[in-house]
Coordinates of C-alpha atoms in Angstrom, one line a residue:
M1 CA -8.9 -6.9 -22.3
T2 CA -5.2 -7.6 -22.3
K3 CA -4.2 -10.8 -20.0
S4 CA -2.6 -8.3 -17.2
S5 CA -6.5 -6.4 -17.0
N6 CA -8.5 -9.9 -16.2
A7 CA -5.8 -11.0 -14.1
E8 CA -6.0 -7.7 -11.6
S9 CA -9.5 -7.6 -12.8
T10 CA -9.8 -11.1 -11.2
R11 CA -8.0 -10.5 -8.6
E12 CA -10.3 -7.5 -7.3
R13 CA -13.2 -9.3 -7.4
I14 CA -11.4 -11.7 -5.3
K15 CA -10.6 -8.8 -2.8
N16 CA -14.4 -7.1 -2.9
A17 CA -15.8 -11.2 -2.2
A18 CA -13.5 -11.6 0.7
R19 CA -14.6 -8.4 2.0
I20 CA -17.6 -9.3 1.5
L21 CA -17.7 -12.7 3.1
F22 CA -15.4 -11.0 6.0
D23 CA -17.9 -8.2 6.5
Q24 CA -21.1 -10.4 6.9
G25 CA -19.5 -13.4 9.0
G26 CA -16.4 -12.2 9.8
V27 CA -12.6 -14.1 10.0
D28 CA -14.4 -18.0 10.5
S29 CA -16.5 -16.8 6.6
L30 CA -13.6 -16.8 4.8
T31 CA -12.4 -19.9 3.0
M32 CA -11.0 -20.0 -0.3
R33 CA -14.3 -22.1 -1.7
A34 CA -16.2 -19.3 -0.5
I35 CA -14.6 -16.9 -2.1
A36 CA -14.5 -18.3 -4.8
R37 CA -17.6 -18.5 -4.8
E38 CA -18.9 -15.3 -4.1
A39 CA -16.5 -13.9 -6.9
D40 CA -18.2 -16.6 -9.3
I41 CA -14.8 -18.1 -10.3
G42 CA -13.1 -21.5 -9.5
T43 CA -11.4 -22.5 -6.4
M44 CA -8.2 -22.6 -8.1
T45 CA -8.7 -19.2 -9.8
T46 CA -8.5 -17.7 -6.4
Y47 CA -4.9 -20.0 -5.9
R48 CA -3.4 -18.1 -8.2
H49 CA -4.3 -14.7 -7.1
F50 CA -4.0 -15.7 -3.0
P51 CA -1.9 -18.8 -2.5
N52 CA -4.3 -19.3 0.8
R53 CA -6.0 -18.2 4.1
D54 CA -3.7 -16.3 5.4
A55 CA -2.7 -14.1 2.2
V56 CA -6.2 -13.6 2.2
L57 CA -6.3 -11.8 5.8
A58 CA -2.8 -10.4 5.1
Y59 CA -4.8 -8.4 2.5
L60 CA -8.0 -8.0 5.0
I61 CA -5.0 -6.7 7.7
A62 CA -3.7 -4.3 4.9
F63 CA -6.9 -3.3 4.1
G64 CA -8.3 -2.3 7.6
F65 CA -5.2 -0.2 8.3
K66 CA -6.0 2.1 5.2
I67 CA -8.9 2.4 6.6
F68 CA -8.1 3.6 10.1
G69 CA -4.9 5.3 8.5
G70 CA -8.1 7.8 6.7
Y71 CA -8.8 8.5 10.4
Y72 CA -5.6 9.3 11.4
E73 CA -5.3 11.8 8.3
R74 CA -8.6 13.3 9.5
I75 CA -6.5 14.2 12.7
M76 CA -3.9 16.3 10.6
E77 CA -6.8 18.0 9.0
S78 CA -8.6 19.5 11.8
A79 CA -6.3 18.8 15.5
D80 CA -4.2 21.3 16.4
L81 CA -1.0 20.2 17.9
A82 CA -1.5 19.9 21.9
H83 CA -5.4 18.3 21.1
R84 CA -3.5 15.7 18.5
P85 CA -2.8 12.8 21.1
W86 CA -6.4 12.8 22.2
A87 CA -7.3 12.8 18.9
C88 CA -5.7 10.0 18.1
M89 CA -8.1 8.0 20.9
Q90 CA -10.8 9.4 19.8
S91 CA -10.0 8.3 16.5
Y92 CA -9.1 4.7 17.7
L93 CA -12.4 4.4 19.4
E94 CA -14.3 5.6 17.0
F95 CA -12.8 3.6 14.1
S96 CA -13.2 0.4 17.0
M97 CA -16.8 1.4 16.9
E98 CA -17.2 1.7 13.5
F99 CA -15.1 -1.5 11.8
P100 CA -15.0 -4.3 14.8
R101 CA -14.7 -6.8 12.8
Y102 CA -11.4 -5.2 11.0
Y103 CA -10.0 -4.1 14.8
Q104 CA -10.6 -7.9 16.2
L105 CA -8.9 -8.9 13.5
M106 CA -6.1 -6.0 13.0
F107 CA -5.6 -5.9 17.2
I108 CA -7.2 -8.9 19.0
H109 CA -6.8 -12.0 16.3
E110 CA -4.5 -14.2 17.4
Q111 CA -2.4 -15.2 14.6
P112 CA 0.4 -12.7 15.0
L113 CA 0.8 -10.4 12.0
E114 CA 5.1 -11.1 11.7
S115 CA 3.3 -14.5 10.7
L116 CA 1.2 -13.4 8.2
P117 CA 2.4 -13.2 4.1
L118 CA 2.2 -9.0 4.2
E119 CA 3.3 -7.0 1.0
R120 CA 6.8 -4.7 2.4
E121 CA 4.4 -1.3 1.4
D122 CA 1.9 -3.1 3.8
R123 CA 4.0 -3.5 6.3
D124 CA 5.3 0.2 6.5
H125 CA 1.6 1.5 6.2
I126 CA 0.8 -0.8 9.1
E127 CA 4.2 1.1 10.4
D128 CA 3.1 3.9 10.1
A129 CA -0.3 3.6 10.9
L130 CA 0.6 2.3 14.6
G131 CA 3.9 5.2 15.3
F132 CA 1.6 7.9 14.6
F133 CA 0.3 8.4 17.8
L134 CA 3.8 8.0 19.2
T135 CA 5.1 10.8 17.1
Q136 CA 1.6 13.2 17.6
L137 CA 2.1 12.5 21.3
A138 CA 5.4 13.4 20.7
A139 CA 4.9 16.7 19.3
S140 CA 2.6 17.8 21.4
R141 CA 5.0 17.7 24.2
G142 CA 7.6 19.6 21.9
H143 CA 10.1 16.8 20.5
E144 CA 10.7 16.5 17.3
T145 CA 11.5 12.6 17.4
P146 CA 10.3 10.5 20.4
T147 CA 11.6 10.4 23.5
E148 CA 11.7 6.8 25.7
K149 CA 9.4 8.4 28.1
D150 CA 6.6 9.3 24.9
E151 CA 7.4 5.7 24.0
V152 CA 6.5 4.7 27.3
D153 CA 3.6 6.6 27.9
A154 CA 2.0 6.4 24.2
L155 CA 2.6 2.2 24.8
H156 CA 0.3 3.2 28.6
I157 CA -2.3 5.0 26.6
W158 CA -2.7 3.0 23.7
A159 CA -2.8 0.1 26.2
L160 CA -5.8 1.7 28.1
G161 CA -7.4 2.6 25.3
H162 CA -6.9 -1.2 23.9
G163 CA -8.5 -3.2 26.9
L164 CA -11.0 -0.2 26.8
V165 CA -12.8 -1.4 23.5
S166 CA -11.6 -5.3 24.0
L167 CA -13.7 -5.1 26.7
H168 CA -17.0 -3.3 25.1
L169 CA -16.3 -5.5 22.1
A170 CA -16.7 -8.4 24.8
S171 CA -20.1 -7.2 26.6
R172 CA -17.5 -7.4 29.9

């Protein structure tokens, strides 16, 4: 095994460990020491691949958006243009119920996305996922590019969906 592939293997072990801990205990379970223990490596090795906990959170947020993006991909395969906005909201709700910890990390966590060390590719992926609903709403109305009204309506619809999910997740 080459040094590069060994490093990638270690990085993957760290990612897997972070996902396992996050799935089991949420954000509070994510310490660099716990991740190292789960990955069966030394704590300092973890820091060579992820300089701090924020880098691990950034990875998990990007991973969550990749999962979320898969829900939107299904829409393109199954929903006709007129029903895509509704299908987007259904997907948003389904994702939040199936992956509540990722949903909370992505959309509710107190740390702003801008403050996390996200890679450019991950930022692009997040922007694409968040812009998908707006694009589909505009397209369903016959607009090639979103209008200001499309943007306002998309924000209102998303805020309603987000509020409902947040109330549900908080058992309200």
